[in-house]
C-alpha positions as a Python dict, from the first residue, in 0.01 Angstrom:
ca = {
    (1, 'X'): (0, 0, 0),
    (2, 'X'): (297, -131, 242),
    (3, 'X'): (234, -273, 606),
    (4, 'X'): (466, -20, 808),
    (5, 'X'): (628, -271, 995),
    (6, 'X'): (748, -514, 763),
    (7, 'X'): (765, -315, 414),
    (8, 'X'): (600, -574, 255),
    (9, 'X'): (375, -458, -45),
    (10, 'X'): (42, -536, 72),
    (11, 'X'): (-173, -439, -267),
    (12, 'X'): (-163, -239, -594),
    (13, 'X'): (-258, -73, -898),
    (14, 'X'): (-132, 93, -1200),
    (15, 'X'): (-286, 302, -1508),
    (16, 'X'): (-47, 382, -1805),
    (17, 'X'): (-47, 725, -1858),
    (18, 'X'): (-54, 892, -2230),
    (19, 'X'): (202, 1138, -2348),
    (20, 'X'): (155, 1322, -2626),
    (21, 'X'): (405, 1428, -2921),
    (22, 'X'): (207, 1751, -3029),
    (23, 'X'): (503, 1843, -3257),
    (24, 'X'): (840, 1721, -3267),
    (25, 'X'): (1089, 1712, -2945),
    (26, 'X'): (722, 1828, -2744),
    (27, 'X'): (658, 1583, -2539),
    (28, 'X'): (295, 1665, -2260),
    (29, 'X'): (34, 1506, -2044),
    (30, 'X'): (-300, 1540, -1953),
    (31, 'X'): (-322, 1658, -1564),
    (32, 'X'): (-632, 1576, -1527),
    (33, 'X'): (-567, 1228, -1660),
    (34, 'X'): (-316, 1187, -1443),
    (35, 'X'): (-535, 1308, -1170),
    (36, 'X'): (-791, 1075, -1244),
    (37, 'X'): (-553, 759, -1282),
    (38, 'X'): (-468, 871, -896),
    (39, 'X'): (-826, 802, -823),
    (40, 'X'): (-896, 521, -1020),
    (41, 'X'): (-583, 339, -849),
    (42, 'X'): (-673, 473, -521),
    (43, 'X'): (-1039, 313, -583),
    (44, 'X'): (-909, -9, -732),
    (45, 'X'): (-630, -83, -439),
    (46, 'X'): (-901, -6, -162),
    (47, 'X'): (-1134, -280, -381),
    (48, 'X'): (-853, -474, -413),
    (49, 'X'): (-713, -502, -13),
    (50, 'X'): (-1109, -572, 41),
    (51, 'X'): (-1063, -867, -151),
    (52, 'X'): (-774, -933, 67),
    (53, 'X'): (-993, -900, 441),
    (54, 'X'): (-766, -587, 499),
    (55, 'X'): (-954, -278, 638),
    (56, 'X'): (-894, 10, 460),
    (57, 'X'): (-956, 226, 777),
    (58, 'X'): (-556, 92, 836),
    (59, 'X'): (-415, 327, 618),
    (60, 'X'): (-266, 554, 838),
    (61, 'X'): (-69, 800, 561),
    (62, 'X'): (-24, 868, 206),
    (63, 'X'): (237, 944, -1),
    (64, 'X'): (313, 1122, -295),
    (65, 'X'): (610, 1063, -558),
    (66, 'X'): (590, 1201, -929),
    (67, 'X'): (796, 1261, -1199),
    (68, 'X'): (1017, 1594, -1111),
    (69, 'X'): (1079, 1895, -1341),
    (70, 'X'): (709, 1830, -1541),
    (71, 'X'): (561, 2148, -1514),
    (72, 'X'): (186, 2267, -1452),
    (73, 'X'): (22, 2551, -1435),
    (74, 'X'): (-360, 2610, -1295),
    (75, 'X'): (-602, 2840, -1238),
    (76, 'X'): (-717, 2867, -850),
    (77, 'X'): (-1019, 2981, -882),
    (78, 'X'): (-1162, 2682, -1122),
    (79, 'X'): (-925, 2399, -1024),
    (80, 'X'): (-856, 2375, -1414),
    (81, 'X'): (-526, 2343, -1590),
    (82, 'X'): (-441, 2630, -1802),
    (83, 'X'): (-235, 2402, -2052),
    (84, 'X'): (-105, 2004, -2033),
    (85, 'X'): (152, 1920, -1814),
    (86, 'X'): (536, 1984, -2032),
    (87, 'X'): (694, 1669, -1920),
    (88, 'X'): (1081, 1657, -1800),
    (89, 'X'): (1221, 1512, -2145),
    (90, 'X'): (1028, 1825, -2350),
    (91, 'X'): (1314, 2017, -2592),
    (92, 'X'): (1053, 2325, -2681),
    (93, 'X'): (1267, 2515, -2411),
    (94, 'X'): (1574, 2498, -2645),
    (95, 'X'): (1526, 2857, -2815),
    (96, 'X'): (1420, 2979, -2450),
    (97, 'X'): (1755, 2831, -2296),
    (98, 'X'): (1963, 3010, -2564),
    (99, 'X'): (1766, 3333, -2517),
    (100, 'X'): (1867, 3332, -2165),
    (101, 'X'): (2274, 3189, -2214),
    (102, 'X'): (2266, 3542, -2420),
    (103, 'X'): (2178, 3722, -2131),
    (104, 'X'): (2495, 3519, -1867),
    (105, 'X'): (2863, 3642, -1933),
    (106, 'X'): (3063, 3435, -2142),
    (107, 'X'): (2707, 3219, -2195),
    (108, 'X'): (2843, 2990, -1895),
    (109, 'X'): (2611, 2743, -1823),
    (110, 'X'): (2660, 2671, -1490),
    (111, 'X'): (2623, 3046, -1363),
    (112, 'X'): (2338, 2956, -1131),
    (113, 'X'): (2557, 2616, -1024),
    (114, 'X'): (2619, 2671, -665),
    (115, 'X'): (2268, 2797, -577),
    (116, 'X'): (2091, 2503, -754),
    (117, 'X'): (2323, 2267, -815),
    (118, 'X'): (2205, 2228, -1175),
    (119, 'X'): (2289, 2383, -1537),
    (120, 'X'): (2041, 2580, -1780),
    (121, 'X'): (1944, 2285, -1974),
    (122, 'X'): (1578, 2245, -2090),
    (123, 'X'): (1500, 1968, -1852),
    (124, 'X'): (1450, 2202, -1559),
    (125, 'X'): (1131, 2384, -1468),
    (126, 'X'): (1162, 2736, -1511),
    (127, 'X'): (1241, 2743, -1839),
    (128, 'X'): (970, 2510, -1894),
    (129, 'X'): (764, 2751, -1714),
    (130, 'X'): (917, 3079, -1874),
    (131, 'X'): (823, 2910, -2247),
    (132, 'X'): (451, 2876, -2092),
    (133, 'X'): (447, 3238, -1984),
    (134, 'X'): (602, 3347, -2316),
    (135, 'X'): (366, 3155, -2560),
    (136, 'X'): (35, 3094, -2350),
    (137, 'X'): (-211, 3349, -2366),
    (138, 'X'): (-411, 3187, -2053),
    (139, 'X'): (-147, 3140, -1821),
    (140, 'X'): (-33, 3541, -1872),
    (141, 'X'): (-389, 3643, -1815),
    (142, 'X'): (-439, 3413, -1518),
    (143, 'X'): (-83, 3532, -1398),
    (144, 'X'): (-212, 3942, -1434),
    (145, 'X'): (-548, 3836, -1241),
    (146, 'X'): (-354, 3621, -965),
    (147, 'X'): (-545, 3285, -1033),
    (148, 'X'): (-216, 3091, -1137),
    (149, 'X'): (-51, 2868, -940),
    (150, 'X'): (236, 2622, -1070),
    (151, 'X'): (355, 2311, -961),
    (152, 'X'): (556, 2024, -1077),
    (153, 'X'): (300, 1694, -1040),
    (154, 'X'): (316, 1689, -671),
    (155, 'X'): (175, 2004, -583),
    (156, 'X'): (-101, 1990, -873),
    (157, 'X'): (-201, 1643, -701),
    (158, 'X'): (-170, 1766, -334),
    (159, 'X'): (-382, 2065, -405),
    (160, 'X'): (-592, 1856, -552),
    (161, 'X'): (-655, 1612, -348),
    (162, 'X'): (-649, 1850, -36),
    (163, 'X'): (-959, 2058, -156),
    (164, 'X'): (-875, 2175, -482),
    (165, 'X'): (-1025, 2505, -488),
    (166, 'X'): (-1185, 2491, -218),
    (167, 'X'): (-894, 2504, 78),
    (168, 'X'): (-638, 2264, -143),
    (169, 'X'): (-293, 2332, 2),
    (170, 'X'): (-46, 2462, -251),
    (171, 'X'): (305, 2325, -151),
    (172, 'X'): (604, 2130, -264),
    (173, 'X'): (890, 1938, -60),
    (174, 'X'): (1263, 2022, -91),
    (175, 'X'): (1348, 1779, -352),
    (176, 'X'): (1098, 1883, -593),
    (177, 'X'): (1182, 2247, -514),
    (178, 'X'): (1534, 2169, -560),
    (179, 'X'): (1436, 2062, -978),
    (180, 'X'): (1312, 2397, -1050),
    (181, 'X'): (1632, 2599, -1118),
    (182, 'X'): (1455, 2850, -899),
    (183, 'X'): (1511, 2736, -537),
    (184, 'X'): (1863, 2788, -311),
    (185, 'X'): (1964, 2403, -213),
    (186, 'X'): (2138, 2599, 78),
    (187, 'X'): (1918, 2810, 215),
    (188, 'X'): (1612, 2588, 111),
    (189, 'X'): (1410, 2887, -2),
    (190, 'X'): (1280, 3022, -354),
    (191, 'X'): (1537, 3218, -481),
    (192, 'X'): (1468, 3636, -544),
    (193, 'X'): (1729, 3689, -780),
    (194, 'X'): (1693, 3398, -975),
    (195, 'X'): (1311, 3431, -977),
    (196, 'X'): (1411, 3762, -1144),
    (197, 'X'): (1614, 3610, -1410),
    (198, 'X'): (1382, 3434, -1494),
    (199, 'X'): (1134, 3685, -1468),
    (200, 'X'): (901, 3446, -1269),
    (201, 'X'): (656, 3587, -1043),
    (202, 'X'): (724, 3447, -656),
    (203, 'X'): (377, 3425, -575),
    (204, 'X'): (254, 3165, -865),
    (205, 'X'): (531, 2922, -656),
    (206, 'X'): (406, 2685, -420),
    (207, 'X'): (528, 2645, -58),
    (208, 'X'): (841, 2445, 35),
    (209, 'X'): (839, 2182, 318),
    (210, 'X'): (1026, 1933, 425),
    (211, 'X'): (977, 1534, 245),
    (212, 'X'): (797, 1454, 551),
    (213, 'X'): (555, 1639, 763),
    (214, 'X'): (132, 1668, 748),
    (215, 'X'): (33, 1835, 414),
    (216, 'X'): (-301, 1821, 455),
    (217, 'X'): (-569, 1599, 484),
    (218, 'X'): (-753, 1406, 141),
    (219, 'X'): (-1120, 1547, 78),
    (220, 'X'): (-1364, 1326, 8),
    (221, 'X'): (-1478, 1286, -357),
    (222, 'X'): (-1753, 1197, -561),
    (223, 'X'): (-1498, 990, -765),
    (224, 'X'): (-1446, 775, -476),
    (225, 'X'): (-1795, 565, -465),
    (226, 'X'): (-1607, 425, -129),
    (227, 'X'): (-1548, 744, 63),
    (228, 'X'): (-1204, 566, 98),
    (229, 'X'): (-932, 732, 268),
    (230, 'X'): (-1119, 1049, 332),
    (231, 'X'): (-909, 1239, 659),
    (232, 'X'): (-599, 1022, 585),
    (233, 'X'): (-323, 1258, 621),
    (234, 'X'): (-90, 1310, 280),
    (235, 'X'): (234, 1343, 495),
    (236, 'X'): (526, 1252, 278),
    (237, 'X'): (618, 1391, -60),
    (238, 'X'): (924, 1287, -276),
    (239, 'X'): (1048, 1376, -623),
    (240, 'X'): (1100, 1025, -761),
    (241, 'X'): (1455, 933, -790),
    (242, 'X'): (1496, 1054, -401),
    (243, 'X'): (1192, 827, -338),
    (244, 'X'): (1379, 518, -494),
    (245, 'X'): (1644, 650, -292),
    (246, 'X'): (1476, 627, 30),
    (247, 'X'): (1325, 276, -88),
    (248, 'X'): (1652, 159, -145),
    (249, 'X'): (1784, 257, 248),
    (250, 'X'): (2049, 448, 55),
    (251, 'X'): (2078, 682, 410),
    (252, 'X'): (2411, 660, 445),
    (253, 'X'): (2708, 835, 266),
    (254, 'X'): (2815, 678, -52),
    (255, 'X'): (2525, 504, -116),
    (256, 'X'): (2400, 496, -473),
    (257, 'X'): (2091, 323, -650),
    (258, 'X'): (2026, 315, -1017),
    (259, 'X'): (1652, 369, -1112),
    (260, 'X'): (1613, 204, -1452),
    (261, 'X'): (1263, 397, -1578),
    (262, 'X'): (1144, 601, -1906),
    (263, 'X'): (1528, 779, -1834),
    (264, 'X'): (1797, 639, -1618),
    (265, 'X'): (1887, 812, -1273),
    (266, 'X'): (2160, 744, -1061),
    (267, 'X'): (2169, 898, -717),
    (268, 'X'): (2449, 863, -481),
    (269, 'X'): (2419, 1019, -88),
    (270, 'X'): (2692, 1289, -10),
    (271, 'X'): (2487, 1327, 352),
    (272, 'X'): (2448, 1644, 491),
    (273, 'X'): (2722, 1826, 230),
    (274, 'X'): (2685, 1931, -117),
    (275, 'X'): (2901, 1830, -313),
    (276, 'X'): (2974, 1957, -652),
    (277, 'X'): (3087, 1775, -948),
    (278, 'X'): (3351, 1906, -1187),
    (279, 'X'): (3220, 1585, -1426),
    (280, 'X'): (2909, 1689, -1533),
    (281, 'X'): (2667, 1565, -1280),
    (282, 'X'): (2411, 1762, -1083),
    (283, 'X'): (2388, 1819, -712),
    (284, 'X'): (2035, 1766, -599),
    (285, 'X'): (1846, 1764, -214),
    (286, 'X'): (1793, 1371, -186),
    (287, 'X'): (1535, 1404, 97),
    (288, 'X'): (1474, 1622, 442),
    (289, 'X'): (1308, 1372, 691),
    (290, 'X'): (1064, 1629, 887),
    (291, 'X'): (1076, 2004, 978),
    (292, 'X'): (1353, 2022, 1171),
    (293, 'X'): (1538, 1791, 1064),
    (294, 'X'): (1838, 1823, 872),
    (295, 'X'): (1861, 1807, 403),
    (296, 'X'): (2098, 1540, 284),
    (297, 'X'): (2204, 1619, -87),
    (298, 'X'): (2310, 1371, -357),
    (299, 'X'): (2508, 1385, -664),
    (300, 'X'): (2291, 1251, -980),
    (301, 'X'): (2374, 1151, -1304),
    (302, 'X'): (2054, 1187, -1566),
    (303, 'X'): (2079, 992, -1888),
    (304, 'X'): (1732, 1109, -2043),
    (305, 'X'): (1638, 773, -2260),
    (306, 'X'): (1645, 424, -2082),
    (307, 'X'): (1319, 261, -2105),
    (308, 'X'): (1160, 488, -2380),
    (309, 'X'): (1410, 360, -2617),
    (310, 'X'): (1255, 17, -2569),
    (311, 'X'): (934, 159, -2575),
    (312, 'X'): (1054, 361, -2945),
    (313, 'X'): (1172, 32, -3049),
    (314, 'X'): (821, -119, -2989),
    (315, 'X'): (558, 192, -3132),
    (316, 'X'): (771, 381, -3388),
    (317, 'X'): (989, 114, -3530),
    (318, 'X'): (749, -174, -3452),
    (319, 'X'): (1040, -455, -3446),
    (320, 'X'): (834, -639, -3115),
    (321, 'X'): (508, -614, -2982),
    (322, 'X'): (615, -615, -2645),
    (323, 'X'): (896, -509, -2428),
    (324, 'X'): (940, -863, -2323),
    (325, 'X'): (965, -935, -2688),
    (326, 'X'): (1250, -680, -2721),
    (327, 'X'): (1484, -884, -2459),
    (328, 'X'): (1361, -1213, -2630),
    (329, 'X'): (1511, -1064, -2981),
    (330, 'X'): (1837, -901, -2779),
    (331, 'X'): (1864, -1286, -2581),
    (332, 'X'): (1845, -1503, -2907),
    (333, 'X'): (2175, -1348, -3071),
    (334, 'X'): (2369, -1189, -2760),
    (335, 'X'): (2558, -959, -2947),
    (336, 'X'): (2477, -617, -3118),
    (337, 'X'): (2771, -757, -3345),
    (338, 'X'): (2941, -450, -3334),
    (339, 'X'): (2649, -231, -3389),
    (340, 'X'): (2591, 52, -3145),
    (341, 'X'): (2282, 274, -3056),
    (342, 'X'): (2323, 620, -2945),
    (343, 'X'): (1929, 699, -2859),
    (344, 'X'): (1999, 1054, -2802),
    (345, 'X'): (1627, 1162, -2929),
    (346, 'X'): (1605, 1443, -2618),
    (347, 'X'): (1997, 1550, -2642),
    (348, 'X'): (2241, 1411, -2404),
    (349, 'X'): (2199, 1464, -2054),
    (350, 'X'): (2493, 1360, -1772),
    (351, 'X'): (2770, 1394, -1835),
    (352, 'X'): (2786, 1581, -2173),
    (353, 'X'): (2449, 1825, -2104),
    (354, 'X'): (2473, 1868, -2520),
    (355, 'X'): (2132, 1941, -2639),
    (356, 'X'): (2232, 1910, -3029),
    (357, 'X'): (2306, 1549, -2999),
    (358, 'X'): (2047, 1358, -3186),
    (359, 'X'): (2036, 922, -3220),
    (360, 'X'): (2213, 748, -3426),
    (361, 'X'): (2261, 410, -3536),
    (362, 'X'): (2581, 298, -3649),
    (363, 'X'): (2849, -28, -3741),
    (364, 'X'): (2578, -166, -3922),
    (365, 'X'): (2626, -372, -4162),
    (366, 'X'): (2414, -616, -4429),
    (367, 'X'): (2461, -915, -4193),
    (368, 'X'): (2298, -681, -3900),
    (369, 'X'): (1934, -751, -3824),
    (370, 'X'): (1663, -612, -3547),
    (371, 'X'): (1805, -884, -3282),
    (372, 'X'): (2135, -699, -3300),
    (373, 'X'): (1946, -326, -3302),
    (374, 'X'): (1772, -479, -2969),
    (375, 'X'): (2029, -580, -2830),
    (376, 'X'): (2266, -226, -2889),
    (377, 'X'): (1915, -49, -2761),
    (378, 'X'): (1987, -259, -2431),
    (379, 'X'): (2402, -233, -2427),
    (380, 'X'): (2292, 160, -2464),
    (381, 'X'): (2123, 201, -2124),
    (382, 'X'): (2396, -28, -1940),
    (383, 'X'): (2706, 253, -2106),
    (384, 'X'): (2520, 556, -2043),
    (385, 'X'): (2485, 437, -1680),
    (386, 'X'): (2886, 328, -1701),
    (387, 'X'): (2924, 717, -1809),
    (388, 'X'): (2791, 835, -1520),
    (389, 'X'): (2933, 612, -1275),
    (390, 'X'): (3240, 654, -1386),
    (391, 'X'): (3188, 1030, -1335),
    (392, 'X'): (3037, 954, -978),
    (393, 'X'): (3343, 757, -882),
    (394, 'X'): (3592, 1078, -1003),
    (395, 'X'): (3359, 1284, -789),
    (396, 'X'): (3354, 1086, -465),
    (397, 'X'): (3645, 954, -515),
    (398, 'X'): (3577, 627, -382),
    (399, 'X'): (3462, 352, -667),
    (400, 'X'): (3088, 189, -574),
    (401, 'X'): (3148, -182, -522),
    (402, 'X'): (2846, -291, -621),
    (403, 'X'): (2519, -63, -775),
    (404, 'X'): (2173, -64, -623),
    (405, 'X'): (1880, -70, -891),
    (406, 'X'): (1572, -58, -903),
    (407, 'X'): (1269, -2, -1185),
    (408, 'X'): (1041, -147, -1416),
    (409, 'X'): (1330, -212, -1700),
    (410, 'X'): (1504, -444, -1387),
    (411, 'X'): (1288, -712, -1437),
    (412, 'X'): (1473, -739, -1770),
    (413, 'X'): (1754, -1025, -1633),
    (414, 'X'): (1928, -985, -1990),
    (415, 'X'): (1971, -598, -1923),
    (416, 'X'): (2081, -671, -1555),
    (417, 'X'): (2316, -900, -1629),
    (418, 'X'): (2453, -651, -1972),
    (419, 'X'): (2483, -374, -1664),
    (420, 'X'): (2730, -597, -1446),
    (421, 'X'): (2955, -680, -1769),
    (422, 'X'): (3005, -349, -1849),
    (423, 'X'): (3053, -188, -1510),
    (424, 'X'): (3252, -528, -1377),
    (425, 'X'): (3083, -452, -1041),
    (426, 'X'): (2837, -654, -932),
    (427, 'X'): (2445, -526, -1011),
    (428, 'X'): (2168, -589, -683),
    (429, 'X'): (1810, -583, -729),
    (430, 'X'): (1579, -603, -449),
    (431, 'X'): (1287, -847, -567),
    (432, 'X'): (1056, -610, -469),
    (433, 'X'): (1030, -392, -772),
    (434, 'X'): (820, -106, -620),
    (435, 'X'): (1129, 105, -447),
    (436, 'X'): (972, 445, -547),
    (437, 'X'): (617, 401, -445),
    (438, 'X'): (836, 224, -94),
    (439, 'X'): (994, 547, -33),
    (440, 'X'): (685, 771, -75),
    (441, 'X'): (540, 515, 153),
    (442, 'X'): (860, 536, 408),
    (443, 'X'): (844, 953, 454),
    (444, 'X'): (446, 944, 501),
    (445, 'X'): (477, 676, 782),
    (446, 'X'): (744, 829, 963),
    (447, 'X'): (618, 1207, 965),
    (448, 'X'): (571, 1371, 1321),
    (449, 'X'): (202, 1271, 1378),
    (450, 'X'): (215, 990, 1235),
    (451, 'X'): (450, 789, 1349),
    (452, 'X'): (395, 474, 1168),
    (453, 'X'): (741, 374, 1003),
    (454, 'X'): (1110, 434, 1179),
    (455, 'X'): (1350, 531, 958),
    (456, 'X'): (1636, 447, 1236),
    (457, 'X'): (1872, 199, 1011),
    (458, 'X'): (1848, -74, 1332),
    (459, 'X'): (1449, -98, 1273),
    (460, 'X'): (1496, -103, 849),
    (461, 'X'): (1405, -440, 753),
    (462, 'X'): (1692, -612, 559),
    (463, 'X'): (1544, -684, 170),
    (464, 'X'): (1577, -962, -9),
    (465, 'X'): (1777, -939, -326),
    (466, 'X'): (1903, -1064, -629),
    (467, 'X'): (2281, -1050, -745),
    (468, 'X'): (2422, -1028, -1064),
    (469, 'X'): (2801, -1062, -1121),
    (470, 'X'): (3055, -963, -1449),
    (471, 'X'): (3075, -1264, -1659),
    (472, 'X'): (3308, -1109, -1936),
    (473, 'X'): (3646, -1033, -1903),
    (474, 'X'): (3736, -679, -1829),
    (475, 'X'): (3921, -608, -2127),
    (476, 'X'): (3626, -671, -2323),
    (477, 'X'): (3399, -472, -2184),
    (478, 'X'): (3657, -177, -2218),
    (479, 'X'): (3682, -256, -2596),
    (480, 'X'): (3297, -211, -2616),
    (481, 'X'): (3277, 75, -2373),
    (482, 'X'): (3585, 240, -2600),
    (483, 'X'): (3387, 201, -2920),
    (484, 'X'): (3076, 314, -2744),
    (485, 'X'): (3245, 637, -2664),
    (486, 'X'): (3310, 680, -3023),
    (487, 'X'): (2957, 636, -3115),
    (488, 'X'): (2846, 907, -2879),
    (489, 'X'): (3113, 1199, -3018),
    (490, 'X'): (2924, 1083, -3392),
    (491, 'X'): (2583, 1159, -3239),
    (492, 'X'): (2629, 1527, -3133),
    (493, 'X'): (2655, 1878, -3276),
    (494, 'X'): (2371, 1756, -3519),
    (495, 'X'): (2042, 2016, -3441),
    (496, 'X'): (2143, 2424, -3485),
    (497, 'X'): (1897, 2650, -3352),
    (498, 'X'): (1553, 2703, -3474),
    (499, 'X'): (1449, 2840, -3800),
    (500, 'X'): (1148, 3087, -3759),
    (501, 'X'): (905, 2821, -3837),
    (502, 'X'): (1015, 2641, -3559),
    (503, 'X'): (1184, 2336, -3775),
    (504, 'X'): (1533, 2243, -3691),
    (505, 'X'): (1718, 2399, -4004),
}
């Protein structure tokens, strides 16, 4: 919860949220557990800001943000999901994506590039939601009656919390839409012919409106013993990494901000142009700020493993107990000591888009030990971000002078201050963490009929940050960043296709 005027962060609460590894490179959650953490954090913030003498009857708006491409699909008529939730980072879609690069000339890729801005990769939605049509017995039956809807999280916790089934509203906004591989960034609408590609029936796809406009209004609950913020309009709705754009007042051309999360996003503003990249990035909608108001694209860079490898480090390896523990082991030595860490355990996204890339490990030798591992796990985020900047700044063709971040791996200072070494920019962190939840918080306030929050760049309160500068030499960090590179070419081609039962051969 944020006081509209200031931005401050009033109160808060968060749940971690399971996934689940049903087999390997599957990777799922529970939609009803993640509906339920929404009202257990919506019940413990409202305790909370009574705690604090702040009356809940203040909150004026609500916003959404999620995780994009995570695809659900429910049945209307019971409010029940069909099947969990196939998170973003899934690779079951691999066989699906090949089917369909059999069925594109020359198997290009990037054939549906300058409607979507994206390639066929398995981290979008439709093939996602093509594998559940294909392999779900439920979800084809509830598509043949007309009870399925889909959604990516938003719309599964808008229609939710709008009703359900009685009278939720089934929508999306533009930058959600925009994930799907099934929506025109130009025209802004669901796409006919590549609906039909994809053989995907247009009427299981929710609406599309703007980041910022009335929704609908939250129902009251049983789940909420308060009643709280029953009639409070949800009025602004952002895919994530647009959110932590937003957050970060990126609203200006060439602005960029680096969310440091499970995966690693960086988003820079190309305003009210798309611009395409011939460097393997993706062109996305960053946000549309009400009805009529105009979309303003981006150009991303996705590196799929940031924080989980931190988080592999901790449950499958078990070399710390804690993530704090992991930048305690990387602090004490400094160095990988020439040891690198490709954690390519979901392919390699931006720039390469090379889904037989697996991790590796390698330059070790008997003097390495699991401070050096931690530390390469580290030095990996900061040169898959350095990848993708360095494709951003062919792109725009003007170099950032300094990168924006934000997310919960920030708070690292050891990470930070890896980041600024190896880019030799310097790294800014705003010291409030909580950019995403900011910018869900920024397009609710300002939506026509609410009116809460201006989003003019004179009334944008000026954050308070923290700077990190390079403190290596640049030669260096181009020695690393050259050996790095190395490392990567040694981690792909590794997975062929599927054998029939389903194990890589």
């Amino acid at each position: 919860v944020f006081n509209a005027k200031t931005a401050e962060l009033l109160s808060h609460h968060q749940v971690e949220i399971k996934q689940e590894f049903p087999r390997e490179g599957w990777v799922e959650q529970d939609p009803k557990e993640i509906l339920n953490s929404v009202y257990e954090c919506v019940e413990k913030t409202c305790e909370k800001m009574k705690q604090l003498n702040i009356n809940i009857a203040n909150i004026r708006a609500i916003g959404v943000t999620n995780q994009r491409e995570t695809t659900v699909v429910w049945d209307k008529t019971t409010g029940e999901p069909l099947y969990n939730a196939i998170v973003w980072l899934d690779l079951r879609t691999q066989s699906t994506v090949e089917r369909l690069l059999k069925r594109i000339p020359g198997k290009n890729k990037t054939f549906s590039k300058f409607k979507t801005g994206l390639p066929l990769s398995t981290y979008f939605s439709a093939v996602k939601l093509r594998w559940l049509l294909d392999n779900v017995e439920e979800i084809r039956k509830a598509v043949e009656d007309r009870r399925a809807m889909f959604g990516t999280i938003d719309s599964w916790l808008i229609w939710s919390l709008t009703g359900g089934k009685n009278g939720g509203i089934h929508c999306t906004d533009v930058t959600n839409a925009s994930r799907t591989m099934l929506f025109n960034i130009h025209s802004l609408e669901w796409d006919p012919e590549l609906c039909k590609f994809f053989d995907i029936p247009m009427e299981i796809l929710p609406n599309v409106r703007s980041s910022s406009e009335v929704y609908g209004l939250m129902v009251c609950f049983p789940v909420f013993k308060s009643g709280a913020l029953t009639g409070v309009p949800i009025s602004g709705c952002l895919g994530d990494q647009s959110a932590a754009l937003v957050g970060q007042m990126c609203f200006r051309d060439g602005q960029a901000k680096n969310t440091y999360g499970t995966g690693c996003f960086l988003l820079c503003n190309t305003g009210q142009k798309s611009v395409f990249s011939e460097h393997g990035l993706i062109t996305t909608i960053a946000y549309k700020m009400g009805r009529d108001k105009p979309a303003f694209y981006a150009l991303e860079g996705s590196v799929a493993i940031a924080g989980a490898v931190v988080r592999w480090l901790r449950d499958n390896l078990g070399i710390a107990k804690t993530s704090q523990e992991v930048e305690k082991l990387a602090a004490d030595v400094g160095t990988s000591y020439g040891c690198y860490f490709v954690p390519a355990f979901s392919g390699l996204y931006a720039p390469y888009w090379e889904p037989s890339a697996r991790g590796i490990i390698c330059g070790l030798t008997q003097f390495t030990n699991k401070s050096h591992i931690a530390f390469a796990a580290l030095e990996a985020v900061c040169f898959q971000t350095r990848e993708i900047l360095d494709a951003m700044n062919k792109d725009c063709g003007i170099p950032l002078s300094q990168l924006q971040v934000d997310g919960g791996m920030t708070n690292n200072k050891i990470l930070m201050q890896l980041q600024s070494d190896i880019l030799c920019i310097p790294v800014v962190k705003p010291s409030m963490p909580e950019t995403t939840a900011l910018g869900a918080a920024m397009a609710a306030g300002a939506a026509e009929g609410v009116g809460v929050w201006s989003l003019n760049p004179g009334d944008l309160t000026a954050v308070t940050c923290e700077r990190f500068e390079p403190q290596i030499n640049p030669e260096e960090s181009e020695y690393r960043y050259a050996r790095w590179k190395k490392a990567v070419m040694k981690s792909m081609g590794w997975e062929t296709s599927d054998s029939p039962n389903g194990k890589p051969k």
